[in-house]
PDB file of C-alpha atoms in Angstrom:
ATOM      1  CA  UNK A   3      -2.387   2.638 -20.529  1.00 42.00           C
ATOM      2  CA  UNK A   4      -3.833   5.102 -18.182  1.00 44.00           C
ATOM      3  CA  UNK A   5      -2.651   5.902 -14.542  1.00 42.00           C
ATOM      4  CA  UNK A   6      -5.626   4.463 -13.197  1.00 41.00           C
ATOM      5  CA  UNK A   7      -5.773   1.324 -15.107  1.00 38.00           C
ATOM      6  CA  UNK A   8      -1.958   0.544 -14.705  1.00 40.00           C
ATOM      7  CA  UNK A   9      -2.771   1.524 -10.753  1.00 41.00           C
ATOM      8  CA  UNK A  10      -5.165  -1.284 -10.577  1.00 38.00           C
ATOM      9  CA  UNK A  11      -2.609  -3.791 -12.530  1.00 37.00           C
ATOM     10  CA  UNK A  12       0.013  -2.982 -10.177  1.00 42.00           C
ATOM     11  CA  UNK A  13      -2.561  -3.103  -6.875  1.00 45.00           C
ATOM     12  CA  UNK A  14      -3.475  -6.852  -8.337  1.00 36.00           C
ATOM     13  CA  UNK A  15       0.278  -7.923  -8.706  1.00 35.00           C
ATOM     14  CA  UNK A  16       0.664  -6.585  -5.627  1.00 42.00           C
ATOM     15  CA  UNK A  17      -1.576  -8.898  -3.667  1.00 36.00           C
ATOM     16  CA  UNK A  18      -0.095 -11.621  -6.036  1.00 29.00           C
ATOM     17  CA  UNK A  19       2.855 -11.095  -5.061  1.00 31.00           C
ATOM     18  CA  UNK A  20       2.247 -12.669  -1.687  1.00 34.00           C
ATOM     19  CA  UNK A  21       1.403 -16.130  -3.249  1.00 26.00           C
ATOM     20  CA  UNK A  22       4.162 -16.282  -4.996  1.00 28.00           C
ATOM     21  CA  UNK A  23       3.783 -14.844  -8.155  1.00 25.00           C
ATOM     22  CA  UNK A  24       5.977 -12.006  -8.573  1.00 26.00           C
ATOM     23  CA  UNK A  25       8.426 -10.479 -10.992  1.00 31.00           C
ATOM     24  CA  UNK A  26      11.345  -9.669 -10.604  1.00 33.00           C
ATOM     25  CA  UNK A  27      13.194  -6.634 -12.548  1.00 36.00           C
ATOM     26  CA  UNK A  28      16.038  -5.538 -13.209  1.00 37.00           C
ATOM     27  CA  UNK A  29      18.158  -1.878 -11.505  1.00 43.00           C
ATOM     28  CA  UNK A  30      17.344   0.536  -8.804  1.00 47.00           C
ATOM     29  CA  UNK A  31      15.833   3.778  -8.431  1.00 47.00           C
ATOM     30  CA  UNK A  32      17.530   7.073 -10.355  1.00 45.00           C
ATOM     31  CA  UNK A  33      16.518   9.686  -7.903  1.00 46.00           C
ATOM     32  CA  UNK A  34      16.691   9.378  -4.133  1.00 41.00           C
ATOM     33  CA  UNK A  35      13.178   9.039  -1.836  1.00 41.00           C
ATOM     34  CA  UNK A  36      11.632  12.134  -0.872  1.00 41.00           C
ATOM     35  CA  UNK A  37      12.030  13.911   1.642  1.00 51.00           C
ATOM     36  CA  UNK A  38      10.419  11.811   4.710  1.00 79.00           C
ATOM     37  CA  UNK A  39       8.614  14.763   6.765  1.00 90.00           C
ATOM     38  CA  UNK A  40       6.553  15.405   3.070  1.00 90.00           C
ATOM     39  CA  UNK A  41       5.785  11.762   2.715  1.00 93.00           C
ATOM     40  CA  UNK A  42       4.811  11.654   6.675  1.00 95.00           C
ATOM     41  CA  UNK A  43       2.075  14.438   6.203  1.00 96.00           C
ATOM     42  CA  UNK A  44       0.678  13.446   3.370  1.00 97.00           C
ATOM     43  CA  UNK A  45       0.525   9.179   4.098  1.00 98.00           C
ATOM     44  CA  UNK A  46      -0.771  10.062   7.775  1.00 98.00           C
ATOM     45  CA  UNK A  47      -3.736  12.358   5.620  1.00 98.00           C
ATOM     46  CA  UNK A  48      -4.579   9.731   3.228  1.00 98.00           C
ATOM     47  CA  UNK A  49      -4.622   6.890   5.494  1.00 98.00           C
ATOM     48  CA  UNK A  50      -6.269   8.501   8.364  1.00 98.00           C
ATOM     49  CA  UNK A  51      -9.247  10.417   5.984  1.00 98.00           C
ATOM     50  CA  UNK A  52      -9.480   6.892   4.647  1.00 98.00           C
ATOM     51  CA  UNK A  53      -9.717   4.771   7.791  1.00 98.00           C
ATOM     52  CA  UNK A  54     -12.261   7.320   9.233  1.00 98.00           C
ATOM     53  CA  UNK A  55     -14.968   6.865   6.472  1.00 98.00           C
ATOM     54  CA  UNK A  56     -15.092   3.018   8.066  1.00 98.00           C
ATOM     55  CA  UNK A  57     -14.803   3.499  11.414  1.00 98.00           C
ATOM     56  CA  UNK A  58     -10.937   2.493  12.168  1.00 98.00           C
ATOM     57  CA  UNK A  59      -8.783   4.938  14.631  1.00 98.00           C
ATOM     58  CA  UNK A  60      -6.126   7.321  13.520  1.00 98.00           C
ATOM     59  CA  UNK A  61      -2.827   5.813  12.522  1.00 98.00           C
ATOM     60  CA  UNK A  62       0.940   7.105  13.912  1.00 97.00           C
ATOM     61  CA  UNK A  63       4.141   6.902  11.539  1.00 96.00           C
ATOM     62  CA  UNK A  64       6.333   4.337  12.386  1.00 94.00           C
ATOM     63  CA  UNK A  65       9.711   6.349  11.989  1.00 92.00           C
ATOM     64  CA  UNK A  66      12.224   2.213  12.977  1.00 91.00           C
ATOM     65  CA  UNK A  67      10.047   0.819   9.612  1.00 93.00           C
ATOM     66  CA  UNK A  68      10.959   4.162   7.180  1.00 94.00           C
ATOM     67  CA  UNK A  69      14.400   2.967   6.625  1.00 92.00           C
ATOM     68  CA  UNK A  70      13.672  -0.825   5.133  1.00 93.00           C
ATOM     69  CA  UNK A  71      10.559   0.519   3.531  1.00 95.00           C
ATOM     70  CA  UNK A  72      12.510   2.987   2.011  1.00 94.00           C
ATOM     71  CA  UNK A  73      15.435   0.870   0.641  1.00 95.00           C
ATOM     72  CA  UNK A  74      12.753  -1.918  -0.429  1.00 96.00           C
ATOM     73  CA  UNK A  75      11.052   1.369  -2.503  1.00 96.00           C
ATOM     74  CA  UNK A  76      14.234   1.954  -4.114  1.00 95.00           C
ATOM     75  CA  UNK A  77      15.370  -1.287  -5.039  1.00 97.00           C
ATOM     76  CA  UNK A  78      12.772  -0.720  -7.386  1.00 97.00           C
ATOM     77  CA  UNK A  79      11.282  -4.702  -7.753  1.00 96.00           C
ATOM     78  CA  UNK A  80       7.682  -5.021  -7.493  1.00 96.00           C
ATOM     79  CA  UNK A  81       7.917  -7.989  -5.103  1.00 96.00           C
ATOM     80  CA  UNK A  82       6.839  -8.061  -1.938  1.00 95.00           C
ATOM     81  CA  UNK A  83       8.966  -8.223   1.189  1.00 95.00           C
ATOM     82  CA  UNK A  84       9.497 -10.830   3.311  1.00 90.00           C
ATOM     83  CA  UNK A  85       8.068  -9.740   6.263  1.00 91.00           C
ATOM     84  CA  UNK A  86       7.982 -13.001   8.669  1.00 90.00           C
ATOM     85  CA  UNK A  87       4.601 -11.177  10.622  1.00 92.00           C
ATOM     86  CA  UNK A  88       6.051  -8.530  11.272  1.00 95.00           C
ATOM     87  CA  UNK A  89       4.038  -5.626   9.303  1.00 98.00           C
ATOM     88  CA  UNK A  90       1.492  -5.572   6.103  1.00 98.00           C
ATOM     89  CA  UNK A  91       2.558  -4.359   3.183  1.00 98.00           C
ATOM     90  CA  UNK A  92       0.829  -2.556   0.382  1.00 98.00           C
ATOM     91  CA  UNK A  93       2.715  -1.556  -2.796  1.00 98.00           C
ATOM     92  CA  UNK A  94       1.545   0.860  -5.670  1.00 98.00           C
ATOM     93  CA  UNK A  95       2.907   1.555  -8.843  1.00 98.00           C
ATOM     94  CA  UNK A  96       2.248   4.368 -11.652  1.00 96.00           C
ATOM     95  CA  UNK A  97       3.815   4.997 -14.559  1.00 94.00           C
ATOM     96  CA  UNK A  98       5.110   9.008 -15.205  1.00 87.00           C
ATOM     97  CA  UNK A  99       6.682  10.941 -12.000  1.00 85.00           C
ATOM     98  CA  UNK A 100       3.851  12.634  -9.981  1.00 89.00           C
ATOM     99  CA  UNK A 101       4.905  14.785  -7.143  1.00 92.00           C
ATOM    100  CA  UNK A 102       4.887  13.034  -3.854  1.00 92.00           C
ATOM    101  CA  UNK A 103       1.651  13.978  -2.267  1.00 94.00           C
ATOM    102  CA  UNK A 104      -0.349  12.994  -6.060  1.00 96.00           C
ATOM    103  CA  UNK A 105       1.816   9.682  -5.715  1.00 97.00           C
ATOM    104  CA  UNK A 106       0.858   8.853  -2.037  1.00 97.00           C
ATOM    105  CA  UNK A 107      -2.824  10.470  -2.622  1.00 97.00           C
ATOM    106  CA  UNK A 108      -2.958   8.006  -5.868  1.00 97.00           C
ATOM    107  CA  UNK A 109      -1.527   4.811  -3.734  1.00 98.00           C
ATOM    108  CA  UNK A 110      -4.605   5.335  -1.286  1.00 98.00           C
ATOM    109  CA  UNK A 111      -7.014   6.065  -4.031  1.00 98.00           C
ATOM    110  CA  UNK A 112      -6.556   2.883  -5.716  1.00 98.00           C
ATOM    111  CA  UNK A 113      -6.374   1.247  -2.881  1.00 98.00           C
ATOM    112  CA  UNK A 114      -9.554   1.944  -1.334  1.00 98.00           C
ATOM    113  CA  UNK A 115     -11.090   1.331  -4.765  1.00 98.00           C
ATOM    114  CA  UNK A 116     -10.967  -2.353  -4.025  1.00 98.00           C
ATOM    115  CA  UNK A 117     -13.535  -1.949  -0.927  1.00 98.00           C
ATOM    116  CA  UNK A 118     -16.279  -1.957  -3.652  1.00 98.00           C
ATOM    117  CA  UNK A 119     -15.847  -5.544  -3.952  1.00 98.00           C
ATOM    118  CA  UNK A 120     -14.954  -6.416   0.032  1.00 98.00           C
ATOM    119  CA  UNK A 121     -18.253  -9.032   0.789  1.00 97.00           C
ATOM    120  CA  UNK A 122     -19.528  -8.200   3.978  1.00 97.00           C
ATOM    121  CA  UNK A 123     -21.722 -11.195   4.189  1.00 97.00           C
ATOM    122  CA  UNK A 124     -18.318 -13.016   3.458  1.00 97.00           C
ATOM    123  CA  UNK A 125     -15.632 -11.391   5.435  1.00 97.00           C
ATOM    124  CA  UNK A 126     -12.243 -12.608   4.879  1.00 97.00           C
ATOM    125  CA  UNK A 127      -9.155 -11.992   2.027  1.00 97.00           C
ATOM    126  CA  UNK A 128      -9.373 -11.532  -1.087  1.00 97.00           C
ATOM    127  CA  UNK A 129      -6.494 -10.967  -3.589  1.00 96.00           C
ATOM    128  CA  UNK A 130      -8.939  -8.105  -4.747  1.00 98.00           C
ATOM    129  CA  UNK A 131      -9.645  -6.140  -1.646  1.00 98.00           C
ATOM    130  CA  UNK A 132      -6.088  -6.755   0.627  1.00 98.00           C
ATOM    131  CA  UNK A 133      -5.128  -3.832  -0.043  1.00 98.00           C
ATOM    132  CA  UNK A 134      -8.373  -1.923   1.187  1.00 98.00           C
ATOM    133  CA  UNK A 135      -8.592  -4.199   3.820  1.00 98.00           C
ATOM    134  CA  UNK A 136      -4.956  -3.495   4.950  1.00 98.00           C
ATOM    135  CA  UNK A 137      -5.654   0.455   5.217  1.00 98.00           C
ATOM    136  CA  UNK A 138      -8.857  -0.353   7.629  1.00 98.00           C
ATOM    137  CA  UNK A 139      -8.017  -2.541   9.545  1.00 98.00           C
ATOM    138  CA  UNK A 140      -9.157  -2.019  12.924  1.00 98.00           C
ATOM    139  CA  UNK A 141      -6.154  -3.557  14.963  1.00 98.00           C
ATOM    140  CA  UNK A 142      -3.040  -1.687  12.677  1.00 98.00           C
ATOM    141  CA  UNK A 143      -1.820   1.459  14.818  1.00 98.00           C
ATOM    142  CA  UNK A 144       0.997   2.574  13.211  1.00 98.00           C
ATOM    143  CA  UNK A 145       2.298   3.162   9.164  1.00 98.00           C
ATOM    144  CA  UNK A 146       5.227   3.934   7.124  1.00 97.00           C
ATOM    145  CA  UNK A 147       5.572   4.959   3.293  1.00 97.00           C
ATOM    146  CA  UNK A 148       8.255   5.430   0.757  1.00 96.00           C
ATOM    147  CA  UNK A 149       8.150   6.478  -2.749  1.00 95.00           C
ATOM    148  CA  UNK A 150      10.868   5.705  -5.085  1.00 95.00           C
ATOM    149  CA  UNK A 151      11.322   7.013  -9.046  1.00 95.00           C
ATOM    150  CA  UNK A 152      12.290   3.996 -10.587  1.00 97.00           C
ATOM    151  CA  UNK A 153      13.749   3.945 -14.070  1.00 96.00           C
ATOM    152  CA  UNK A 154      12.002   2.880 -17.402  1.00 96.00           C
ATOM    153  CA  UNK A 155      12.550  -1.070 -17.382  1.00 96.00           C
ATOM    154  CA  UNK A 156      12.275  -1.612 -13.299  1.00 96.00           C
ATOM    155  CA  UNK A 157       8.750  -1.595 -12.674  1.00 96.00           C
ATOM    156  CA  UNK A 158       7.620  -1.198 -16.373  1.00 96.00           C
ATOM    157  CA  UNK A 159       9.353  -2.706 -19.244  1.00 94.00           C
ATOM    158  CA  UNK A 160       9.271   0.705 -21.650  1.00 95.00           C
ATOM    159  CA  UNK A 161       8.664   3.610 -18.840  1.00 96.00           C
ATOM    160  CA  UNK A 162      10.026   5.274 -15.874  1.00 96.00           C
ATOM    161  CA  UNK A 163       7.636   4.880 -12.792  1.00 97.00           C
ATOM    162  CA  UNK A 164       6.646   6.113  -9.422  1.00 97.00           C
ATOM    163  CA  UNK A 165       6.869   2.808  -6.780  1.00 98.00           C
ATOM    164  CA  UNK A 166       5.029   3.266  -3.120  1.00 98.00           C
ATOM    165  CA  UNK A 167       5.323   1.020  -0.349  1.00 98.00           C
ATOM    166  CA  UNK A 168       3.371   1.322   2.657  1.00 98.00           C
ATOM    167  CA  UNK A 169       3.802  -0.729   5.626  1.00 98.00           C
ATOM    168  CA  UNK A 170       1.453  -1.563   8.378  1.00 98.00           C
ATOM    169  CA  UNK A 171       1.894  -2.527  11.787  1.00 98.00           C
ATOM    170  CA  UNK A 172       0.717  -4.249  13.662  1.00 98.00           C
ATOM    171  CA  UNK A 173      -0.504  -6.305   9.659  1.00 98.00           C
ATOM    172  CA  UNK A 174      -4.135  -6.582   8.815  1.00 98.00           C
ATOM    173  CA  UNK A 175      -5.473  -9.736   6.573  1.00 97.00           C
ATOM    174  CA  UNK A 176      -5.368 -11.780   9.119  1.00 97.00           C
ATOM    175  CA  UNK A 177      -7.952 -15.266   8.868  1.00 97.00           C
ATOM    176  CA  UNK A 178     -11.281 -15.266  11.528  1.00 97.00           C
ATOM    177  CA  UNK A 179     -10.269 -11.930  12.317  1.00 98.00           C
ATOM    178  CA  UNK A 180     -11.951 -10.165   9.593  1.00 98.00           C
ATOM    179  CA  UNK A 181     -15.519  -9.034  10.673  1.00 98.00           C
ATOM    180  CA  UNK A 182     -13.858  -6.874  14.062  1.00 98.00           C
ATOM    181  CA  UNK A 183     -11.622  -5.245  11.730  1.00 98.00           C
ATOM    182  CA  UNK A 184     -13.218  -4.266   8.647  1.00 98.00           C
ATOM    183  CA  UNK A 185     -15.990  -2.127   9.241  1.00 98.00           C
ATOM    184  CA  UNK A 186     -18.453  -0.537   7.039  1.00 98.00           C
ATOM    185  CA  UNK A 187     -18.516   2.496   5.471  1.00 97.00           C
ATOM    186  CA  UNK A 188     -20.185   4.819   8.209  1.00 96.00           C
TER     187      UNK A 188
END
């Protein structure tokens, strides 16, 4: 399966995940994060060149969310957190090991691939733009990212794997609050 394509599996069982329907797998990650000033620069450059194309404000890294973020990266379970309103969460997952800044650059890419399908004429969430919507939302100020190397049968039955989570704060996706915070590509 290609990067691309398993990017776009993941980014759906990502947004599933918050219903309900997750998986869980087995171990933890075999290499530690990265090192979090390289992940800083490159997340704040994604998201920001991102949220600028639709009209959303700069984010700021959240440095108190790194350290969950991080362990939740390396427990390597594609599940979402349980985050009781306190952030958004995006997850991405790849098989292979790219360097940090193609893993993070990839994670954004895939994400804002979903706002191709947002409906402006019918703003509100959809388990196949959350993710897009998350990274532009008007109202988030701040971000954090981890990226984990998970072992072959964590994320993926039969391959090793590169696992990001990015979390938002204040969260996006939230009902009647849609058309102030997802603007159009300018």
């Amino acid at each position: 399966m290609d990067t691309m394509r398993t990017a776009r599996h993941i980014a759906v069982a990502a947004t599933l995940a918050v219903t309900g329907l997750t998986q869980a797998a087995p171990a933890a990650a075999e290499l530690a994060a990265p090192a979090p000033q390289e992940v800083k620069d490159q997340t704040l450059a994604s998201v920001n060149a991102a949220r600028a194309q639709y009209g959303a404000r700069p984010l700021t890294w959240n440095e108190t969310l790194y350290p969950s973020a991080d362990e939740h990266a390396r427990a390597c379970r594609f599940q979402h957190s349980n985050p009781q309103g306190a952030y958004g969460e995006n997850m991405y997952a790849a098989s292979g090991s790219p360097d940090t800044k193609t893993a993070i650059a990839n994670a954004f890419n895939a994400w804002m691939a979903e706002a191709s399908q947002y409906n402006y004429n019918r703003p509100g969430f959809s388990a196949s733009t959350g993710h897009f919507t998350q990274v532009v939302w008007k109202s988030t100020t701040q971000i954090t990212l981890a990226v984990a190397r998970c072992a072959a049968g964590t994320i993926f039955p039969s391959m090793a794997s590169t696992y990001v989570v990015a979390r938002f704060t204040p969260p996006g996706n939230l009902q009647g609050q849609f058309p102030q915070n997802v603007g159009r590509h300018v």
